[in-house]
XYZ file of C-alpha atoms in Angstrom:
411
model
C -16.115 -18.254 -10.868
C -14.582 -14.990 -9.585
C -10.777 -14.833 -9.501
C -9.621 -15.306 -5.922
C -12.779 -13.660 -4.616
C -15.505 -14.868 -2.308
C -18.402 -13.014 -0.677
C -17.552 -11.588 2.727
C -19.194 -13.003 5.843
C -21.719 -10.790 7.637
C -19.549 -10.344 10.761
C -16.663 -9.121 8.610
C -18.608 -6.014 7.615
C -18.585 -3.724 10.689
C -21.608 -1.554 11.375
C -21.116 2.176 10.957
C -22.629 4.289 13.730
C -25.310 6.573 12.390
C -26.203 4.494 9.356
C -28.864 1.783 8.937
C -29.698 -0.342 5.918
C -33.010 -2.034 4.994
C -33.747 -4.520 2.284
C -36.889 -5.665 0.509
C -37.958 -8.096 -2.211
C -39.898 -5.851 -4.549
C -40.035 -8.280 -7.549
C -38.665 -5.580 -9.800
C -37.311 -8.001 -12.435
C -37.476 -11.430 -10.852
C -39.464 -12.794 -7.842
C -37.986 -13.943 -4.577
C -34.769 -11.939 -4.652
C -33.478 -8.975 -2.743
C -33.718 -6.040 -5.105
C -34.495 -2.900 -3.087
C -32.211 -1.208 -0.588
C -32.766 1.859 1.632
C -29.787 3.481 3.470
C -30.837 5.844 6.265
C -28.389 8.461 7.603
C -28.277 10.179 10.956
C -28.681 13.983 11.026
C -25.497 15.850 10.186
C -24.063 13.113 7.946
C -21.851 14.578 5.177
C -22.307 13.079 1.677
C -20.212 13.278 -1.433
C -20.752 11.625 -4.809
C -19.165 11.056 -8.223
C -21.116 9.851 -11.232
C -20.816 8.508 -14.737
C -19.711 10.896 -17.502
C -21.867 9.044 -19.966
C -24.035 11.694 -21.677
C -26.944 9.256 -21.710
C -26.829 9.141 -17.889
C -29.823 7.580 -16.128
C -32.709 9.487 -14.530
C -31.611 8.675 -10.998
C -28.120 10.046 -11.735
C -29.649 13.309 -12.893
C -31.732 13.519 -9.709
C -28.838 12.648 -7.397
C -26.714 15.351 -8.802
C -29.543 17.835 -8.414
C -30.251 16.863 -4.814
C -26.542 16.917 -3.826
C -26.268 20.400 -5.314
C -29.157 21.778 -3.398
C -28.667 23.671 -0.181
C -29.198 22.936 2.672
C -30.266 19.477 1.436
C -26.689 18.733 0.430
C -25.711 18.972 4.104
C -28.653 16.916 5.297
C -29.176 13.981 2.988
C -31.491 11.665 4.891
C -31.578 8.502 2.803
C -30.471 6.640 -0.288
C -32.741 4.243 -2.196
C -31.326 1.681 -4.589
C -33.157 -0.718 -6.932
C -31.702 -3.450 -9.132
C -33.294 -5.110 -12.093
C -34.001 -1.884 -13.988
C -31.571 0.989 -14.786
C -34.242 3.666 -15.483
C -31.870 4.866 -18.226
C -32.867 5.935 -21.724
C -36.366 6.636 -20.342
C -36.718 10.350 -20.919
C -39.004 12.592 -18.932
C -41.155 9.666 -17.800
C -38.036 8.062 -16.285
C -37.360 11.270 -14.303
C -40.994 11.329 -13.165
C -40.801 7.766 -11.936
C -37.443 8.409 -10.089
C -39.029 11.499 -8.427
C -42.028 9.296 -7.358
C -39.632 6.971 -5.548
C -38.053 9.928 -3.738
C -41.444 11.338 -2.783
C -42.626 8.026 -1.397
C -39.510 7.427 0.737
C -39.524 11.042 1.936
C -43.066 10.553 3.195
C -42.078 7.331 4.987
C -39.063 9.004 6.622
C -40.729 12.406 7.178
C -38.085 14.408 5.315
C -37.744 16.663 2.271
C -37.833 15.104 -1.165
C -34.458 16.705 -1.961
C -32.917 14.812 1.010
C -33.415 11.449 -0.871
C -30.778 10.122 -3.357
C -32.116 7.564 -5.813
C -30.047 4.884 -7.607
C -30.958 2.208 -10.184
C -29.120 -0.538 -11.987
C -30.199 -3.166 -14.496
C -31.617 -3.159 -17.996
C -31.476 0.101 -20.007
C -34.344 1.494 -22.109
C -37.141 -0.110 -20.099
C -39.623 1.754 -17.919
C -39.035 1.603 -14.154
C -41.729 -0.507 -12.454
C -42.255 2.231 -9.871
C -45.374 0.637 -8.433
C -43.341 -2.353 -7.309
C -40.737 -0.070 -5.753
C -43.331 1.970 -3.887
C -44.943 -1.247 -2.584
C -41.544 -2.503 -1.339
C -40.395 0.658 0.376
C -42.292 0.121 3.699
C -40.709 -3.343 3.966
C -37.211 -1.934 3.397
C -37.812 0.841 5.982
C -39.066 -1.632 8.546
C -35.932 -3.721 7.983
C -33.488 -0.861 8.770
C -30.567 -2.164 10.868
C -26.897 -1.184 11.356
C -25.705 -4.738 10.755
C -27.379 -5.247 7.377
C -24.295 -4.622 5.165
C -24.017 -8.086 3.639
C -27.700 -8.281 2.770
C -27.402 -4.770 1.324
C -24.492 -5.904 -0.909
C -26.628 -8.808 -2.143
C -29.598 -6.483 -2.834
C -27.632 -4.419 -5.360
C -26.220 -7.229 -7.437
C -27.159 -7.825 -11.107
C -24.857 -10.143 -13.043
C -22.431 -10.230 -10.105
C -21.690 -13.800 -8.975
C -20.741 -12.776 -5.419
C -21.596 -9.848 -3.152
C -18.810 -7.294 -2.678
C -18.090 -5.695 0.672
C -15.057 -4.442 2.564
C -14.633 -3.177 6.064
C -11.688 -1.550 7.765
C -11.042 -0.102 11.249
C -8.303 2.382 12.215
C -7.419 4.247 15.348
C -7.398 8.044 15.418
C -7.197 10.184 18.561
C -7.794 7.209 20.776
C -11.027 6.351 18.876
C -11.852 3.395 16.703
C -12.969 4.650 13.263
C -14.915 2.279 11.067
C -15.064 2.390 7.285
C -17.315 -0.066 5.463
C -18.298 -0.234 1.842
C -20.221 -2.292 -0.683
C -20.228 -2.232 -4.489
C -21.796 -3.948 -7.442
C -20.484 -4.399 -10.915
C -19.414 -7.153 -13.245
C -19.872 -5.992 -16.841
C -20.055 -2.585 -18.547
C -17.152 -1.472 -16.431
C -14.889 1.311 -17.614
C -14.058 4.822 -16.314
C -15.278 7.614 -16.005
C -16.017 6.486 -13.353
C -16.164 2.726 -13.315
C -18.015 1.347 -10.341
C -21.572 0.776 -11.492
C -22.757 1.373 -7.874
C -20.643 1.845 -4.752
C -21.397 3.031 -1.220
C -18.722 3.699 1.408
C -19.469 4.939 4.919
C -17.451 6.000 7.889
C -18.362 7.105 11.384
C -15.610 9.698 11.295
C -16.579 13.368 11.288
C -15.288 14.925 8.056
C -16.006 18.471 6.771
C -17.905 18.719 3.492
C -15.013 20.227 1.590
C -12.658 17.572 2.919
C -15.002 14.726 1.966
C -15.321 16.207 -1.548
C -11.559 16.141 -1.742
C -11.265 12.599 -0.432
C -13.744 11.127 -2.905
C -11.864 12.580 -5.864
C -8.536 11.300 -4.540
C -9.984 7.802 -3.826
C -11.858 7.360 -7.132
C -8.883 8.364 -9.217
C -6.829 5.587 -7.507
C -9.491 2.881 -7.526
C -12.667 2.923 -9.638
C -11.009 5.041 -12.336
C -8.287 2.378 -12.662
C -10.478 -0.600 -13.642
C -11.979 -1.887 -16.828
C -13.697 -5.127 -17.790
C -14.954 -4.355 -21.290
C -14.392 -0.702 -22.066
C -18.124 0.207 -21.796
C -18.958 3.097 -19.525
C -22.316 2.574 -17.913
C -25.190 5.043 -17.848
C -25.682 4.604 -14.089
C -22.189 4.637 -12.492
C -22.372 6.212 -8.991
C -20.023 6.280 -6.039
C -21.198 7.774 -2.715
C -19.112 8.304 0.383
C -20.860 9.164 3.671
C -19.375 10.438 6.921
C -21.808 10.183 9.822
C -19.612 11.885 12.410
C -20.774 9.479 15.146
C -17.369 8.249 16.297
C -16.871 11.004 18.856
C -13.673 12.267 17.180
C -13.419 15.941 16.250
C -14.191 16.933 12.653
C -11.389 16.220 10.162
C -10.352 18.925 7.680
C -7.537 19.020 5.168
C -5.463 20.917 7.755
C -5.923 18.205 10.358
C -3.104 15.711 11.070
C -5.571 12.829 10.680
C -6.597 13.890 7.143
C -3.953 11.841 5.291
C -4.704 8.812 7.410
C -8.484 8.784 6.874
C -8.032 9.577 3.166
C -5.688 6.645 2.730
C -7.945 4.303 4.673
C -10.998 5.220 2.535
C -8.923 4.886 -0.618
C -7.817 1.376 0.440
C -11.424 0.333 0.868
C -12.212 1.832 -2.533
C -9.348 -0.065 -4.143
C -10.461 -3.369 -2.693
C -13.997 -2.828 -3.920
C -12.818 -1.780 -7.371
C -10.593 -4.846 -7.676
C -13.434 -7.039 -6.505
C -15.489 -5.788 -9.455
C -12.764 -6.836 -11.871
C -12.248 -10.229 -10.135
C -15.982 -10.803 -10.616
C -15.888 -9.559 -14.235
C -18.470 -11.390 -16.298
C -16.941 -14.860 -16.932
C -13.480 -13.746 -15.663
C -10.858 -16.418 -15.103
C -7.748 -14.182 -14.920
C -7.090 -10.998 -12.879
C -4.595 -8.800 -14.688
C -2.617 -5.883 -13.339
C -1.251 -3.663 -16.107
C 1.513 -1.375 -14.909
C 3.129 1.262 -17.178
C 6.212 2.912 -15.820
C 8.765 5.550 -16.754
C 6.394 7.586 -18.894
C 6.597 11.343 -19.478
C 3.275 11.867 -17.667
C 0.460 9.837 -16.125
C -1.808 10.545 -19.088
C 0.401 8.689 -21.599
C 0.910 5.847 -19.079
C -2.852 5.463 -18.807
C -3.197 5.459 -22.598
C -0.853 2.469 -22.884
C -2.419 0.678 -19.901
C -5.944 1.018 -21.294
C -4.883 0.040 -24.821
C -3.661 -3.259 -23.380
C -6.571 -3.706 -21.023
C -9.293 -3.080 -23.620
C -7.943 -5.245 -26.392
C -10.274 -8.266 -26.999
C -7.335 -10.049 -28.654
C -5.163 -9.743 -25.615
C -7.982 -10.576 -23.201
C -8.925 -13.759 -25.160
C -5.273 -14.747 -25.289
C -5.011 -14.499 -21.542
C -8.192 -16.612 -21.209
C -6.469 -19.284 -23.309
C -3.201 -18.940 -21.339
C -1.624 -18.246 -24.716
C 1.551 -16.013 -24.552
C 0.687 -14.369 -27.837
C 2.648 -11.318 -26.684
C 2.844 -9.611 -30.080
C -0.735 -8.484 -29.378
C 0.538 -6.515 -26.371
C 3.247 -4.843 -28.468
C 0.601 -3.913 -31.065
C -1.525 -2.322 -28.384
C 1.343 -0.300 -27.015
C 2.042 0.890 -30.567
C -1.494 2.114 -31.203
C -2.092 3.650 -27.804
C -1.658 7.150 -29.148
C 1.889 8.150 -28.193
C 3.031 9.630 -31.480
C 6.687 10.052 -30.623
C 7.146 6.703 -28.796
C 10.491 5.063 -29.534
C 9.702 1.361 -29.425
C 13.418 0.515 -29.373
C 13.816 1.925 -25.887
C 10.935 0.191 -24.013
C 10.769 -3.102 -22.255
C 7.783 -5.420 -21.761
C 7.580 -7.885 -18.835
C 5.102 -10.684 -18.290
C 5.316 -11.189 -14.525
C 9.049 -11.023 -13.801
C 9.963 -12.287 -17.260
C 11.464 -9.816 -19.781
C 9.822 -10.716 -23.066
C 10.554 -7.772 -25.363
C 13.269 -5.060 -25.679
C 15.140 -3.160 -28.402
C 12.023 -3.292 -30.570
C 11.617 -6.999 -30.557
C 11.718 -10.318 -28.662
C 14.158 -10.378 -25.712
C 17.081 -12.755 -26.451
C 16.647 -14.310 -23.008
C 12.975 -15.013 -23.432
C 11.707 -18.571 -23.971
C 8.122 -19.493 -24.767
C 7.976 -21.871 -21.769
C 8.486 -18.910 -19.437
C 5.471 -17.083 -20.912
C 3.277 -20.210 -20.758
C 4.113 -20.676 -17.068
C 3.108 -17.099 -16.216
C -0.082 -17.199 -18.313
C -1.388 -20.274 -16.427
C -1.516 -18.321 -13.173
C -4.915 -16.797 -12.155
C -3.258 -13.436 -11.378
C -0.913 -11.920 -13.950
C 1.073 -8.673 -14.062
C 1.926 -6.996 -17.360
C 4.611 -4.379 -16.957
C 5.592 -1.897 -19.624
C 8.718 0.288 -19.008
C 8.612 3.211 -21.480
C 11.900 4.770 -20.381
C 10.666 8.321 -21.184
C 10.357 9.838 -17.710
C 9.226 9.114 -14.133
C 5.409 8.907 -14.407
C 3.481 5.683 -13.943
C -0.075 4.282 -13.941
C -1.754 1.011 -13.013
C -4.983 -0.409 -14.386
C -6.693 -3.648 -13.284
C -8.620 -5.769 -15.773
C -9.636 -9.322 -16.548
C -9.740 -11.748 -19.500
C -12.626 -12.516 -21.829
C -14.027 -16.041 -21.605
C -16.822 -17.894 -23.363
C -19.028 -17.022 -20.417
C -18.673 -13.240 -21.094
C -20.514 -13.750 -24.376
C -23.072 -16.083 -22.852
C -23.891 -13.713 -19.934
C -24.271 -10.649 -22.130
C -26.170 -12.503 -24.870
C -28.714 -13.705 -22.260
C -28.755 -10.546 -20.080
C -32.351 -9.575 -20.718
C -33.860 -13.087 -20.510
């Protein structure tokens, strides 16, 4: 089961003015499950996106980037369409053709330009997209469009996820209530750049395009680019942030006094969604926060954090609640900091100092490590003592179920 994570209740996910969501059962991979989502945006909604850096990126990712880059379509994105059960990745020109067919069909239903549609897919790679099933399901999804459909939308984008992931937050700006609601899916094949699989965050605040582009970069670098489950970067990773401007508050720009507040609020939603992905990592039983402090720069702190977070030996030891902490020291040593002085760093498990001066801390006792390792949430803290930079990465353990889930993924 996910680590300290349960699906949100429908009433916890506040509607966002100017945005409606519709769901259908298109039988893309399995019958009788929600697997198709349409998100319709009001005119004037600003949209920003970041995508996987995997060179084998999926056909819908290619189209999304093209449509967002177009003008004026970039200013007037009308709808998003998301299917689960098939990634439409590794499908060549035919995959692009089928993704375009989806956009054409939805554009006809909504009476808009094809370039105003953003397509997304998630599921099995290297299999042709069953576009006929998607086209048949689109009218049902459009007929289902409602502002309060966030939870069902979160369920419709799941693949190996155990629970739906959704977060909602409201803040007050200029005497107005501003709503921010987001959903995400992801459980395996999670690693930057950028690691979210699929994520959609919307607000009714009015935000200029340049400011929204700035906010998404800020938010993703503090959330989805700080998580890893297995070190595999998906072909389909996509994060979209939408600002409908329906709150009644004046447009926010980087020069506005409300800019820092809205940026932080959106970032907090992104962090909660990113952490939910790790908590629901395939077969996860432990949620691990890896903090690296006192580095010369953030880059070297991230190197150490990811070396620890990616190690199968460390992740399996955490699953077994085994304080085999030499594995952590080894990961720090091979992280790629050539001039690292191991005699000056400290390693903490929770609040327990376990290593210093190049070896085991004199004060450390095995029973202390065992006690920390039995907890469902564990912090690993490395103090490099080389500077003032720091970085945090969230990850999970590897259990027997991780192997089972991924061995049976296509069946």
